[in-house]
Tab-separated table of C-alpha atoms in Angstrom:
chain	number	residue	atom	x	y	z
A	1	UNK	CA	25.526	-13.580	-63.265
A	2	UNK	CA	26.272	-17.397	-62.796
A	3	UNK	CA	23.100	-19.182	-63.994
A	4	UNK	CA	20.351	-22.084	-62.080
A	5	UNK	CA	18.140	-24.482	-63.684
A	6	UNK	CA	15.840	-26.983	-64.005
A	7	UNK	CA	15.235	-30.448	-65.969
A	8	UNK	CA	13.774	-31.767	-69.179
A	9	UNK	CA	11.574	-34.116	-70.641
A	10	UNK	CA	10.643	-36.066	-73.860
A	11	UNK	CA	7.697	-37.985	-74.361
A	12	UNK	CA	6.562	-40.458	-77.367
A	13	UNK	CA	3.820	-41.116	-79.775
A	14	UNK	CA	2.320	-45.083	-79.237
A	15	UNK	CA	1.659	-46.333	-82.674
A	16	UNK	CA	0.927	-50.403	-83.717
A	17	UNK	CA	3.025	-52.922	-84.649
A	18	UNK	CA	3.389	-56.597	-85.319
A	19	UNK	CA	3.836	-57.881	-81.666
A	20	UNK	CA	6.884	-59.834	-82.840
A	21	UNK	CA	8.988	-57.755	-84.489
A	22	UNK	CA	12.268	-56.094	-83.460
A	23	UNK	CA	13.588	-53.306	-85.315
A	24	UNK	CA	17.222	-52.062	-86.410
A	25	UNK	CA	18.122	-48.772	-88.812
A	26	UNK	CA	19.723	-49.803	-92.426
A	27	UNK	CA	22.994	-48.184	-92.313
A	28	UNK	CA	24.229	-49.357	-95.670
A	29	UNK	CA	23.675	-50.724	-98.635
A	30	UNK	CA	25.591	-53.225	-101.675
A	31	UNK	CA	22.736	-54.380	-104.111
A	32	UNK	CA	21.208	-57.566	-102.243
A	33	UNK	CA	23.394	-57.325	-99.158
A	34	UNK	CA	21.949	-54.889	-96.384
A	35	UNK	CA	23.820	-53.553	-92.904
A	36	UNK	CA	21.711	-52.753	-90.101
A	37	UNK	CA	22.674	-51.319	-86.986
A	38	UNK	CA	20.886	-53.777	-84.319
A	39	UNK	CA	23.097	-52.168	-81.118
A	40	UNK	CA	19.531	-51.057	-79.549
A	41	UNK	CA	18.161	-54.292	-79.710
A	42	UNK	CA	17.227	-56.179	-76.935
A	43	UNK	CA	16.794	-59.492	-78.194
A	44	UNK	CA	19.655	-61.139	-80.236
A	45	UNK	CA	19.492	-61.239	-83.348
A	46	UNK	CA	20.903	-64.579	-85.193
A	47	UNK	CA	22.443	-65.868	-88.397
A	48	UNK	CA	18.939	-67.752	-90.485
A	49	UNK	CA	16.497	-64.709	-88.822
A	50	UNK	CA	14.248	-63.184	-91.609
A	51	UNK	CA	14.248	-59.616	-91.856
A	52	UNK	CA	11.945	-57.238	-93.712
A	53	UNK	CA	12.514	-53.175	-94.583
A	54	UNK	CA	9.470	-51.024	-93.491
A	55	UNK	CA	8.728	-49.373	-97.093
A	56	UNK	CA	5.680	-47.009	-95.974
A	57	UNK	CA	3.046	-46.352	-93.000
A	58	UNK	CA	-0.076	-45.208	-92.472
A	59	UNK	CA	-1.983	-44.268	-89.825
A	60	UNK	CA	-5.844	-45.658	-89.061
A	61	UNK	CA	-8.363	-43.460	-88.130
A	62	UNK	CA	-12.007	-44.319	-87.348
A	63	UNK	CA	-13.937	-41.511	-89.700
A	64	UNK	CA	-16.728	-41.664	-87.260
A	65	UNK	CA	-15.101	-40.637	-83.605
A	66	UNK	CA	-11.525	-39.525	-85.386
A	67	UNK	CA	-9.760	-41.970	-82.749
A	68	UNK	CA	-6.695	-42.991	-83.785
A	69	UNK	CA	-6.283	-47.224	-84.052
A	70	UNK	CA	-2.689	-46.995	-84.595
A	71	UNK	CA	-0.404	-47.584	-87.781
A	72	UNK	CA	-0.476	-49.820	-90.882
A	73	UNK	CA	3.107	-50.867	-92.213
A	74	UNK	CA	3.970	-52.269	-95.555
A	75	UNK	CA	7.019	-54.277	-95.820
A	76	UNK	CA	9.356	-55.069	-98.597
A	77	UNK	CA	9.857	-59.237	-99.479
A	78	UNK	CA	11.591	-61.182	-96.310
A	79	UNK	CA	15.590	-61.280	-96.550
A	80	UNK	CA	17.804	-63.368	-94.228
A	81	UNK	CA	20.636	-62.635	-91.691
A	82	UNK	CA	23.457	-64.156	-93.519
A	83	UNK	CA	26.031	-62.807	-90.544
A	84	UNK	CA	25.995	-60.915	-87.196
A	85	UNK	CA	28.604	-58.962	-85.567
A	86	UNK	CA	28.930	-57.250	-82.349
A	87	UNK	CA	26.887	-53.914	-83.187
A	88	UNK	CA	25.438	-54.793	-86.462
A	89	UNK	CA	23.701	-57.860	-88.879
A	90	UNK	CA	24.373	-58.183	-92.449
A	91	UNK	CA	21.711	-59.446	-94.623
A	92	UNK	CA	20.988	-60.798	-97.746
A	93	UNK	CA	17.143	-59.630	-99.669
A	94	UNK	CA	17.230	-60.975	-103.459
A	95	UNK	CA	16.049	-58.520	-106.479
A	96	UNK	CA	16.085	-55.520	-102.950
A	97	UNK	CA	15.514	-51.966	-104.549
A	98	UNK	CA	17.587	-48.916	-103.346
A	99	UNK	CA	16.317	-48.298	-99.390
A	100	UNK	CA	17.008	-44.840	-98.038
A	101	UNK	CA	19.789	-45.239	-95.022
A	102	UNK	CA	17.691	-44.824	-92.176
A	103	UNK	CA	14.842	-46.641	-92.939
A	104	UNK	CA	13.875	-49.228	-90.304
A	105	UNK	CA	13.741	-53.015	-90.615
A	106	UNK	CA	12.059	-55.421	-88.581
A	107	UNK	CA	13.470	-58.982	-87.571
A	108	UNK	CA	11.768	-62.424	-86.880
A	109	UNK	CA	13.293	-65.309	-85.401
A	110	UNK	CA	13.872	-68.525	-87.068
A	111	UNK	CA	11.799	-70.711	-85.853
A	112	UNK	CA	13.576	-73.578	-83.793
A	113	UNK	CA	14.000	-76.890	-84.401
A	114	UNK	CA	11.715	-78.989	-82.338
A	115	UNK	CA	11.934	-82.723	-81.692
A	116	UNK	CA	8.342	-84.895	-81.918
A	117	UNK	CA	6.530	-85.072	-78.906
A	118	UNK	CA	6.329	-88.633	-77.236
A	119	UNK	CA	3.154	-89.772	-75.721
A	120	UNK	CA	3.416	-88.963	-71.705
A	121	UNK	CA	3.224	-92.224	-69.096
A	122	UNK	CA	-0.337	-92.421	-67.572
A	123	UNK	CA	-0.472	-89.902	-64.854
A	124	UNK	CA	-0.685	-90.440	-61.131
A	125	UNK	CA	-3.262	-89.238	-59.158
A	126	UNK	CA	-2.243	-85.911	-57.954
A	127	UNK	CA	-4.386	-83.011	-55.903
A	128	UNK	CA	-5.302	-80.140	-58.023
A	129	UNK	CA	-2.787	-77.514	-58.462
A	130	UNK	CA	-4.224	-74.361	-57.108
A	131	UNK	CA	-3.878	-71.121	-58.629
A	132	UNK	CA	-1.107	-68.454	-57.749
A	133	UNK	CA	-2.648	-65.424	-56.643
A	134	UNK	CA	-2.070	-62.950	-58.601
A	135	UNK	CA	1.388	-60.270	-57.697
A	136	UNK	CA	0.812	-57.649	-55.915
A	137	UNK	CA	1.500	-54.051	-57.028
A	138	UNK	CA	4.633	-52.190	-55.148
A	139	UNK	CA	3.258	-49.596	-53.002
A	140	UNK	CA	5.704	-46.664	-52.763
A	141	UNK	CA	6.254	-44.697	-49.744
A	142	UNK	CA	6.923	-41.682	-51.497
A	143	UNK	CA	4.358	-38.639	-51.088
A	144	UNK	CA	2.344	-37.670	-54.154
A	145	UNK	CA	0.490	-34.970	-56.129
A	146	UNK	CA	-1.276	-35.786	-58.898
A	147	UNK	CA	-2.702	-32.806	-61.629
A	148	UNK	CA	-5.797	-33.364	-63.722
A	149	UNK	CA	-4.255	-33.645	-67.176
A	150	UNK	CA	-3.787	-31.573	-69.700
A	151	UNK	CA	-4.641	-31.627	-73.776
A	152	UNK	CA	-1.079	-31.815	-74.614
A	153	UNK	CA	1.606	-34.560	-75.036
A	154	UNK	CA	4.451	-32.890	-72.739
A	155	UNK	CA	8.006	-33.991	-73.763
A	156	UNK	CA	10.026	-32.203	-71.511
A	157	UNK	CA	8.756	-30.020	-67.790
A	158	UNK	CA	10.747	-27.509	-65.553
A	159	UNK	CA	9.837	-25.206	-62.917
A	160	UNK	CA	10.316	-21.699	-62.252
A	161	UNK	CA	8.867	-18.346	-61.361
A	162	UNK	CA	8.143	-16.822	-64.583
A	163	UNK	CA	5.376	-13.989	-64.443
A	164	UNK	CA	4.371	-15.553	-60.583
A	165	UNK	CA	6.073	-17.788	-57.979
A	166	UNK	CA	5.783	-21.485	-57.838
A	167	UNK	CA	4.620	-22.030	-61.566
A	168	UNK	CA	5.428	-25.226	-64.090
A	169	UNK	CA	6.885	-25.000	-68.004
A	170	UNK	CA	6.300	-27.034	-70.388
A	171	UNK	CA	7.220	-28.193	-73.858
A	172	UNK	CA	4.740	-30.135	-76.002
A	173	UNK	CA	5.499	-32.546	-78.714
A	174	UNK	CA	3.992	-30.320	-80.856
A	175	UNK	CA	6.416	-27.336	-79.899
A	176	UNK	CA	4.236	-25.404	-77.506
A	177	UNK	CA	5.617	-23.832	-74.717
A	178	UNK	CA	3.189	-23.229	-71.858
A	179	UNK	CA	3.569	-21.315	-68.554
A	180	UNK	CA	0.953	-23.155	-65.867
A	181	UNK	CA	-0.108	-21.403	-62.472
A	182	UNK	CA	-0.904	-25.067	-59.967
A	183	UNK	CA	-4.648	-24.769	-58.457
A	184	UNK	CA	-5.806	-27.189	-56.488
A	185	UNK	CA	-5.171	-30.239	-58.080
A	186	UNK	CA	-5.345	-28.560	-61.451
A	187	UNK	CA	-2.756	-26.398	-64.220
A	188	UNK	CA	-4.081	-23.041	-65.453
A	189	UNK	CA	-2.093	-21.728	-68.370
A	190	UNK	CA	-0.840	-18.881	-68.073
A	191	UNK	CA	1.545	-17.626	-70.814
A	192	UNK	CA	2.068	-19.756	-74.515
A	193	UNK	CA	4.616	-19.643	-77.018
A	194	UNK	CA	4.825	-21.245	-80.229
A	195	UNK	CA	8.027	-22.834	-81.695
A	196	UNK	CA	7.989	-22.432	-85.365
A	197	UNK	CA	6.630	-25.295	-87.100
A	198	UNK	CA	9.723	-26.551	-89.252
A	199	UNK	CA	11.326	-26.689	-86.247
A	200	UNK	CA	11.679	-30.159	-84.683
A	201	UNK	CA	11.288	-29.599	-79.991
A	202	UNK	CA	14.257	-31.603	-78.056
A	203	UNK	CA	14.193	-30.161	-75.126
A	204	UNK	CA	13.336	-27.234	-72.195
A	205	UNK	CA	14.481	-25.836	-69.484
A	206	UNK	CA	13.835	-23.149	-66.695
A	207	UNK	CA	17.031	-20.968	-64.888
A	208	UNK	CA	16.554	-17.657	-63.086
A	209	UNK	CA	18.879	-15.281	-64.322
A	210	UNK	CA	17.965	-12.331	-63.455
A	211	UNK	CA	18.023	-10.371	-59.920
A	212	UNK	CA	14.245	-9.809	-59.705
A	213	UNK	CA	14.129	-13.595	-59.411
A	214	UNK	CA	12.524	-13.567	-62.526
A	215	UNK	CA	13.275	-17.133	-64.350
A	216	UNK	CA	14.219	-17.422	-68.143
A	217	UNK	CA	13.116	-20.377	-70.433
A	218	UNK	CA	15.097	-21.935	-72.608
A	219	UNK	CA	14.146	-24.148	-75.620
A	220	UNK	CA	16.115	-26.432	-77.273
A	221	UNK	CA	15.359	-27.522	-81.055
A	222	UNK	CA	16.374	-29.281	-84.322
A	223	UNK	CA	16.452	-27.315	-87.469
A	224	UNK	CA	16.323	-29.789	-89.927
A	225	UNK	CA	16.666	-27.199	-93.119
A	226	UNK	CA	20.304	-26.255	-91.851
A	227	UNK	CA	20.587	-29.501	-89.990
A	228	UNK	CA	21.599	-27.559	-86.745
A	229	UNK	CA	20.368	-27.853	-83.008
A	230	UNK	CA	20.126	-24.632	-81.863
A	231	UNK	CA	18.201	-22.953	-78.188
A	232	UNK	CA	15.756	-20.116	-78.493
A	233	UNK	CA	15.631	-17.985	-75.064
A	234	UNK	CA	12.444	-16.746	-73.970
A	235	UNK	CA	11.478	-14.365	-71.221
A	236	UNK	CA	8.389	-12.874	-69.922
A	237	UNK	CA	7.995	-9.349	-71.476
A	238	UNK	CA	4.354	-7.389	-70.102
A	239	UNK	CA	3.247	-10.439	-69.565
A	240	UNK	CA	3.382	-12.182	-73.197
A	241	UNK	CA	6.689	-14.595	-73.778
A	242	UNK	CA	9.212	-13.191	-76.075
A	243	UNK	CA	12.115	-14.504	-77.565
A	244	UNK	CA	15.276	-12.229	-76.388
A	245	UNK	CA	17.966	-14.670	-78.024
A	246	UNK	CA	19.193	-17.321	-80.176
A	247	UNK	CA	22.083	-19.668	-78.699
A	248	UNK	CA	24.287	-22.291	-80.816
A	249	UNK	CA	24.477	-24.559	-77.989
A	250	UNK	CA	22.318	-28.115	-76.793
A	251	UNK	CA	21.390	-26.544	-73.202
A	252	UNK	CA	20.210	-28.615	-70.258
A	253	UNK	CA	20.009	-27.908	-66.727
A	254	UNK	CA	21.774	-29.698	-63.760
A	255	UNK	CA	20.198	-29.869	-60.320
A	256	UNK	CA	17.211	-29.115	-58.001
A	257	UNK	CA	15.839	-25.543	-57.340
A	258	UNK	CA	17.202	-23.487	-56.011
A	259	UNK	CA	20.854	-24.771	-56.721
A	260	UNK	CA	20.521	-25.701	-60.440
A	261	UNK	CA	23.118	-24.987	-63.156
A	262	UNK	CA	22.699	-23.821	-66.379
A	263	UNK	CA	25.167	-26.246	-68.514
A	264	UNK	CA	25.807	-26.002	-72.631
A	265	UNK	CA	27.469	-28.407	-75.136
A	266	UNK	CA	27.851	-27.553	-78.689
A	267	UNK	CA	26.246	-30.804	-80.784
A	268	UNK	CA	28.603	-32.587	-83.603
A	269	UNK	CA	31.416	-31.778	-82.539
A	270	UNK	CA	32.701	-35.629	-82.849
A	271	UNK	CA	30.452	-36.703	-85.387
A	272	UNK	CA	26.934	-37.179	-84.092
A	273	UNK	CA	28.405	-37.580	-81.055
A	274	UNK	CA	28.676	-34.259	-78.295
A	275	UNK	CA	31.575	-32.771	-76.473
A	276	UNK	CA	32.274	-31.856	-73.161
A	277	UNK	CA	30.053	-29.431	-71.539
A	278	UNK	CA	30.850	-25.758	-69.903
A	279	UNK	CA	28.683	-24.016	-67.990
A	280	UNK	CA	26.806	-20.872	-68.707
A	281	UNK	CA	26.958	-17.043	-67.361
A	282	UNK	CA	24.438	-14.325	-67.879
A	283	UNK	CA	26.999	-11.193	-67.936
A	284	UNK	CA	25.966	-7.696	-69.613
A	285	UNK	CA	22.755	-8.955	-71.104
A	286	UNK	CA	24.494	-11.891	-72.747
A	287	UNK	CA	24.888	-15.605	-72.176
A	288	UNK	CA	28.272	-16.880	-72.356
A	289	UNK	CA	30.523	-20.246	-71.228
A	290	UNK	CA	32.362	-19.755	-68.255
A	291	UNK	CA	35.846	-21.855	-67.361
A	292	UNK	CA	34.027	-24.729	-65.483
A	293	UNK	CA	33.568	-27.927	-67.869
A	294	UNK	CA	31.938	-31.432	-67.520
A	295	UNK	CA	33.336	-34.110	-68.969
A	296	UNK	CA	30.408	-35.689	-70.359
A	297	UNK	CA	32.030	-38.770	-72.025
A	298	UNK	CA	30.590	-38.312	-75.490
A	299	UNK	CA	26.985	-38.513	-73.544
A	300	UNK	CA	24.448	-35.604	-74.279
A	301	UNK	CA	23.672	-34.070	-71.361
A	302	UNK	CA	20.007	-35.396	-70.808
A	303	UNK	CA	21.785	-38.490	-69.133
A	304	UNK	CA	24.011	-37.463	-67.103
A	305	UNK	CA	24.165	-35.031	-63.542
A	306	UNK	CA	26.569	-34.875	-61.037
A	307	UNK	CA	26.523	-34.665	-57.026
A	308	UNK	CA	28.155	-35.486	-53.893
A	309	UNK	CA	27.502	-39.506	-53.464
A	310	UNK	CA	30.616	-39.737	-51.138
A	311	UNK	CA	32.227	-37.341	-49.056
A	312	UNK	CA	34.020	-34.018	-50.551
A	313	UNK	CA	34.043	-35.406	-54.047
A	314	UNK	CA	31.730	-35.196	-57.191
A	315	UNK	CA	30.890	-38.026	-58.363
A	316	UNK	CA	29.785	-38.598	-62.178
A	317	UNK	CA	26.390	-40.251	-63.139
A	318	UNK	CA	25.094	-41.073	-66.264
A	319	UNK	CA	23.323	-43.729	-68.153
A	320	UNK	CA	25.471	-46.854	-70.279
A	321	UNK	CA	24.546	-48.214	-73.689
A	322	UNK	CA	22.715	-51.046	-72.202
A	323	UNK	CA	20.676	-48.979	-70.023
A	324	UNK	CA	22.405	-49.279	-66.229
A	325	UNK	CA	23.238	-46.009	-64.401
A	326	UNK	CA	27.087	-45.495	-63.537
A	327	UNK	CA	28.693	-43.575	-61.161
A	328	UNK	CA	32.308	-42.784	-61.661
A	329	UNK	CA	33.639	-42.575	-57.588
A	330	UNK	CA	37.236	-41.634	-55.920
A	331	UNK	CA	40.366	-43.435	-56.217
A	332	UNK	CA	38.593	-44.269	-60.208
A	333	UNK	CA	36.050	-46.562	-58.131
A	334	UNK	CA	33.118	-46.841	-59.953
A	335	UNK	CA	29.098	-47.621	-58.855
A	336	UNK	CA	26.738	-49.510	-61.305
A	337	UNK	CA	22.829	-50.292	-60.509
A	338	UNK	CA	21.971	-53.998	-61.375
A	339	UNK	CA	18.794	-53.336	-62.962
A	340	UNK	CA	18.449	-52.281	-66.606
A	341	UNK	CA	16.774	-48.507	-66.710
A	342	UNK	CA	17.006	-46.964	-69.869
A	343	UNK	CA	17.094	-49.699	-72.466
A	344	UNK	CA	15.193	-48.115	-74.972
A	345	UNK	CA	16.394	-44.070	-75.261
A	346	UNK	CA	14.517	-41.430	-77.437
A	347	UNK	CA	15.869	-41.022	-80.657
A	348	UNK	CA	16.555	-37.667	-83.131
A	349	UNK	CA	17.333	-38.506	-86.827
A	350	UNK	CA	20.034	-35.700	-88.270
A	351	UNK	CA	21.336	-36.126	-91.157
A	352	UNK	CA	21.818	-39.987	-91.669
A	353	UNK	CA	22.016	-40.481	-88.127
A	354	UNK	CA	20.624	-41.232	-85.033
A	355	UNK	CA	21.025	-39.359	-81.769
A	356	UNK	CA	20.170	-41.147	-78.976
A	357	UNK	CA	18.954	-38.806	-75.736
A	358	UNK	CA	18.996	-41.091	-72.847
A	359	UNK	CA	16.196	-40.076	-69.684
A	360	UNK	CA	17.589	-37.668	-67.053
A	361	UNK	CA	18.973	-38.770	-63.239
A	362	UNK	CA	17.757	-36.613	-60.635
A	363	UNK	CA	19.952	-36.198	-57.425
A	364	UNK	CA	19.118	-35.101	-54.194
A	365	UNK	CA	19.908	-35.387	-50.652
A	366	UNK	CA	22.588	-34.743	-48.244
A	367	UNK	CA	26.107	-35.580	-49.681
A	368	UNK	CA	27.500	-38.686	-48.900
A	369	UNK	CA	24.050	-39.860	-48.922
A	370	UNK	CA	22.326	-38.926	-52.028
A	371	UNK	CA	19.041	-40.357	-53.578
A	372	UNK	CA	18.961	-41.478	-57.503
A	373	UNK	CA	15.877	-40.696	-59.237
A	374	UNK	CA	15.391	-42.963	-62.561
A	375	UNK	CA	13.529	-43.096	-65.557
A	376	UNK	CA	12.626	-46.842	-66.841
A	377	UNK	CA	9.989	-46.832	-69.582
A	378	UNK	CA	8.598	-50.437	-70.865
A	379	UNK	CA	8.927	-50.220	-74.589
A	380	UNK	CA	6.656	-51.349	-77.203
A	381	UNK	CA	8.024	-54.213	-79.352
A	382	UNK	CA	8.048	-52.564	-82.900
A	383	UNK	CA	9.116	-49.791	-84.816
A	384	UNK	CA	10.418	-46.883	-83.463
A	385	UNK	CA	9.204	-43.334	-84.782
A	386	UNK	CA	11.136	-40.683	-86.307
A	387	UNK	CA	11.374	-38.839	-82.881
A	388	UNK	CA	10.632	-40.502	-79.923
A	389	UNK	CA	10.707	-44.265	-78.852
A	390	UNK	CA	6.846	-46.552	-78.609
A	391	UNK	CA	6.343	-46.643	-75.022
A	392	UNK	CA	3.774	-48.395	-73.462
A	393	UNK	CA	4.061	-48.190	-69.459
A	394	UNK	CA	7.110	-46.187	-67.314
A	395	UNK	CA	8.316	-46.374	-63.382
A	396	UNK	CA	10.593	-44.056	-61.543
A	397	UNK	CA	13.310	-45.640	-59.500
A	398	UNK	CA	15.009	-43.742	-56.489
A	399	UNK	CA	18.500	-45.456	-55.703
A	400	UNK	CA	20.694	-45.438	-53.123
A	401	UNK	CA	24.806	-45.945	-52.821
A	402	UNK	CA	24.956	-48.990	-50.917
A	403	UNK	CA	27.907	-50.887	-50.579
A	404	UNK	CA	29.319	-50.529	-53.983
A	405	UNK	CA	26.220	-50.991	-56.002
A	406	UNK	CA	23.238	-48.353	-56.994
A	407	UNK	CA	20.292	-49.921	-55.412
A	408	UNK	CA	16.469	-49.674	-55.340
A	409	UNK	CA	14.931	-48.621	-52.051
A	410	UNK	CA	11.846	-47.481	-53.374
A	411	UNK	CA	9.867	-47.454	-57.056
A	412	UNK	CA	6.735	-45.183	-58.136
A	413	UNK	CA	4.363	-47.113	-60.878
A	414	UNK	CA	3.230	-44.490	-63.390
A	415	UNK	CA	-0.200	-44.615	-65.045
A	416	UNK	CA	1.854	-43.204	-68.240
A	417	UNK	CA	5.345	-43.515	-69.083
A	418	UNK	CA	8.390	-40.314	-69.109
A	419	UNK	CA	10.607	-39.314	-71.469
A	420	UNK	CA	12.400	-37.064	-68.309
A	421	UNK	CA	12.243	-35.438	-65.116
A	422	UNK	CA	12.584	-31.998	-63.270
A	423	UNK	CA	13.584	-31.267	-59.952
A	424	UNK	CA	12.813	-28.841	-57.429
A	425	UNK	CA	13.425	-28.253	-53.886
A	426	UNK	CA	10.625	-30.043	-52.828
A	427	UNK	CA	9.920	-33.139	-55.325
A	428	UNK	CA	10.844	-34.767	-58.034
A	429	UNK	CA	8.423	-33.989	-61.676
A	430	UNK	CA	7.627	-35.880	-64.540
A	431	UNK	CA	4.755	-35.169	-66.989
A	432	UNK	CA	3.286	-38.634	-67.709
A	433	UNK	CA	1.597	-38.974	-71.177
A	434	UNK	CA	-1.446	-40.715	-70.835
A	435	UNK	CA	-3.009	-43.693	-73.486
A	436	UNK	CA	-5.305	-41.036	-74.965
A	437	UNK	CA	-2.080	-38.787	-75.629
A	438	UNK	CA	-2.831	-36.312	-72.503
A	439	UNK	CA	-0.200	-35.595	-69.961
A	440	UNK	CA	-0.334	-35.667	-66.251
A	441	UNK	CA	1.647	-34.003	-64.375
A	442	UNK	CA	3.241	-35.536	-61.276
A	443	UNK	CA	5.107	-34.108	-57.864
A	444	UNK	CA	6.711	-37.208	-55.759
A	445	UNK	CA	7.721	-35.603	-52.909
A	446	UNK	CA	11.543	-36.436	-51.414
């Protein structure tokens, strides 16, 4: 039985840092001389920079209320960027001890050369400048539901009809998965589950597979003791969830309710890099891959979908390095937004490297006229964690194919910021994480 689904979602932990530093993962090492990968950058980095290598952090805690004020770092002595290439800087950091690969370094420009200030000619007498008023926030057009939050940091949502109709899943950073029955403008949970705690959560999603309309979840993990990502499939037995199977597959769904598409890739198949993606069946009380593939271009599938944007033909969307969304149209025409999205992805370490899960694109509409919805999350300058990226403020974008170019028609201001959406049949979810670590959840209506 062919297999719908829903979307996912990763959130991020905000932690302090020094509010100039950039950050790049040491790759290798010679003695004195350090590589560092600096392709996620977003500020150059140049030859005379200083550089230090993030030896330990800990995190401040006020013993009185327990709030947490955010990290202290402690840095080895400063180095300097003796050359930079394309992708990555090489360094140089006198009397350096051995660094594990993978630990983080932090760059600060050099400061520039400036040339003595001459005194300034008497001034003429000039009115008072008056000042600017301040910008306006963009008001969307887009219809909204807002839910009270909930005491969870949600990294991934999906929707489905799991012991009820019309409920939301959803996967906490801290590997909880919780079935919620909408109220009002609150979430009532209904049904919990528990990854196991040596178990690092990627990703959910919700498909219904059975006849009864019943929908099955699916969980999506890192096992860092076998160094394998692996999905754990859950279904609603008298009501309690129960795990029913194990699958060797990254799994992420494609679409809105009701038309969404269970699709599979197995991970590492090129490296740390994914394959192509097949779709999956539910036939004889098993889950298998069917014939139909997506070529994924070495992209996990968290950034990517695929729809209709002209006439008769799929088109192919997913994110670039730097960020833009592409769409791959006929006669090998392809459609690229001008603004910079997802700059700053959410990050996995396995094994010495980094995966890199960009946010999902949501697609809806009529075909040949299809709306984009985007992720674009304002990152914190500093040092990325271990899982997810420091965000500090996120946006969703819906996009348009006009004229050759994927362009903003409309933009929805978040109080929180997204790792990824959902879709349903009605609206477009995200589960914003809050400054206090709660999530809301959020329906914009198409």
């Amino acid at each position: 039985m062919k297999i719908k689904q829903t979307t996912l979602l990763f959130i991020l932990c905000a932690s302090a840092a020094p509010l100039w530093a950039q950050n790049a993962t040491l790759v290798k090492q010679q003695g004195p001389v350090l590589y560092m990968d600096i392709s996620a950058l977003k500020k150059p980095v140049a030859k005379g920079d200083t550089f230090k290598i993030i030896t330990g952090k800990e995190t401040l805690i006020n013993p009185k209320t327990g709030k947490n004020l955010g990290d202290i770092f402690t840095y080895s002595n400063p180095g300097t960027v003796t050359e930079v290439q394309k992708l990555y800087a090489v360094g140089n950091l006198n009397n350096a001890p051995q660094f594990a690969v993978g630990a983080e370094a932090v760059f600060e420009s050099a400061a520039p050369q400036v040339a003595p200030v001459q005194p300034a000619a008497p001034a003429a007498q000039v009115a008072p400048v008056q000042p600017a008023a301040p910008a306006k926030k963009p008001v969307s057009n887009k219809a909204q539901k807002i839910y009270e939050p909930v005491e969870q940091t949600v990294i991934s949502l999906s929707a489905g009809n799991v012991s009820a109709p019309g409920q939301f899943i959803t996967l906490s950073q801290k590997g909880v998965v919780t079935v919620w029955n909408p109220s009002g403008d609150r979430l009532a949970a209904a049904l919990q589950w528990q990854l196991p705690k040596t178990f690092t959560p990627i990703t959910l999603s919700a498909v219904d597979v059975k006849e009864t309309g019943s929908a099955q979840i699916f969980v999506t993990y890192y096992q860092a003791a076998r160094e394998q990502i692996s999905t754990a499939v859950l279904e609603n037995q008298h009501n309690t969830l129960v795990q029913t199977h194990t699958l060797p597959w990254f799994v992420k769904e494609l679409g809105c309710s009701p038309d969404k598409e269970l699709w599979a890739q197995k991970p590492f198949v090129m490296g740390a890099r994914p394959g192509s993606a097949r779709e999956v069946d539910y036939k004889h009380g098993k889950f298998v891959l069917d014939d139909d593939r997506l070529n994924t271009r070495r992209n996990w599938l968290t950034g990517v979908n695929e729809y209709e944007l002209e006439d008769d033909t799929d088109s192919f969307i997913y994110t670039v390095s730097n960020g833009a969304l592409r769409a791959e149209l006929k006669h090998k025409r392809s459609a690229e937004s001008k603004d910079i999205f997802a700059g700053a992805p959410n990050r996995v370490k396995y094994k010495q490297d980094v995966l890199k899960f960009y946010p999902s694109v949501q697609v809806y509409g009529p075909d040949g006229a299809a709306t984009l919805a985007a992720v674009e999350n304002t990152a914190k300058i500093g040092v990325l964690s271990d899982m997810f990226g420091m965000y500090q403020s996120g946006k969703i974008h819906f996009l348009n194919l006009q004229k050759g170019r994927l362009t903003i028609t409309d933009t929805v201001e978040l109080d929180g910021y997204v790792y990824d959406t959902a879709c349903t049949a009605n609206a477009v979810l995200a589960a914003e994480v809050l400054p206090d670590g709660t999530s809301a959840l959020r329906e914009i209506f198409k």
